[in-house]
XYZ file of C-alpha atoms in Angstrom:
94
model
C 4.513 -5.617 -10.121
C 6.000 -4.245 -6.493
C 5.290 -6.955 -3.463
C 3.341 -3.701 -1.880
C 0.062 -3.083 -0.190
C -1.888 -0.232 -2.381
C -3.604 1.163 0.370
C -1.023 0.683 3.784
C 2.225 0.748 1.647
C 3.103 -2.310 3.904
C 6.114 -4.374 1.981
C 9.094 -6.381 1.432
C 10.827 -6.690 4.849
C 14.278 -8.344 5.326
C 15.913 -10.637 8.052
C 18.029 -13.873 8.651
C 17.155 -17.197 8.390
C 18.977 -18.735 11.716
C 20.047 -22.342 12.434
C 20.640 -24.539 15.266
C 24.332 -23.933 14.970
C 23.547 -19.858 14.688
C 24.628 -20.364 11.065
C 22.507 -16.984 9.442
C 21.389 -16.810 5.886
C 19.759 -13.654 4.435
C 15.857 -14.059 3.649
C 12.731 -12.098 2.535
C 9.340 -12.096 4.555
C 6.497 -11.093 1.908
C 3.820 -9.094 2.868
C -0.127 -11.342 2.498
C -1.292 -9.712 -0.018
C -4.470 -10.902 -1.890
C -5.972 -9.448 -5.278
C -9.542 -8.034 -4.061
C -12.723 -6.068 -5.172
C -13.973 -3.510 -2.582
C -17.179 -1.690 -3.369
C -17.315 2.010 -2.862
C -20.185 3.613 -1.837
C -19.658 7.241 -2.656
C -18.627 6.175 -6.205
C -21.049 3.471 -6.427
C -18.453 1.108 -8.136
C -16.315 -1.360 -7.429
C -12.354 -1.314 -7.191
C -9.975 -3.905 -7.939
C -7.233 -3.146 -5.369
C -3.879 -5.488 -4.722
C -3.625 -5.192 -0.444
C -2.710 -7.399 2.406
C -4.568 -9.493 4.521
C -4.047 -7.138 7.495
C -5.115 -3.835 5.338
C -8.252 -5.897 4.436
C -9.299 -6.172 7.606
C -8.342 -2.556 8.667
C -10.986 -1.413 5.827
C -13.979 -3.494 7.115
C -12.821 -2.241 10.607
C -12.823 1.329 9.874
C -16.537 0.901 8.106
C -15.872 0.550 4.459
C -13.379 1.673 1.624
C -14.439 5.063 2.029
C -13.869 5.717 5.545
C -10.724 3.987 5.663
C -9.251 6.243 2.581
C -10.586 9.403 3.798
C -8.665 8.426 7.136
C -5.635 7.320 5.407
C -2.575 9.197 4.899
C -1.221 9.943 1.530
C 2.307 9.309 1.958
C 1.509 5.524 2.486
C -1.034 4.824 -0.758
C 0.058 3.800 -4.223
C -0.668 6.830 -6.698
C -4.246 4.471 -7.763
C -5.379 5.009 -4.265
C -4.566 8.415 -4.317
C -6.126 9.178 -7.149
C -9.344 7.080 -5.208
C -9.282 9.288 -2.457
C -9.748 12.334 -4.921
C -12.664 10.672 -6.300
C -14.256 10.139 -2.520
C -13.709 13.319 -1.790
C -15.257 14.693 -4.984
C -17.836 12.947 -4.909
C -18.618 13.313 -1.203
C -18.647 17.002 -1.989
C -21.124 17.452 -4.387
């Protein structure tokens, strides 16, 4: 399984560890990411979703899982929020 957000795409960065002496040593910073269960209103279901700490708060910010997909761009999302967004939409439509 990737070390990526689902919904922000936010991942694996890369940098140096750097001592006293200015010795450098190549490292990884991870992204937060935390297993959660957002509810959707428009599909009236919960979703298991695999997103950092800082997309989690985006989607209470923006008013729900909803709002923030509908807002999102598609570039970013993994191809299960994608296929989410399709769903919202859908179902917002009818």
């Amino acid at each position: 399984m990737a070390r990526r957000c689902e919904l922000t795409g936010k991942g694996v960065m890369t940098g140096n560890n750097v001592s006293h002496a200015l010795n450098r040593t190549r490292r990884r910073f991870l992204p937060n990411l935390v297993n959660v269960t957002l509810l959707s209103d428009a599909l009236a279901r919960p979703v298991k979703l695999r997103i950092s700490a800082a997309a989690l708060r985006t989607v209470e910010h923006r008013g729900g899982l909803d709002a923030f997909l509908l807002k999102q761009d598609d570039a970013d999302m993994s191809p299960l929020a994608q296929g989410l967004k399709k769903e919202v939409r859908a179902a917002l439509a009818s």
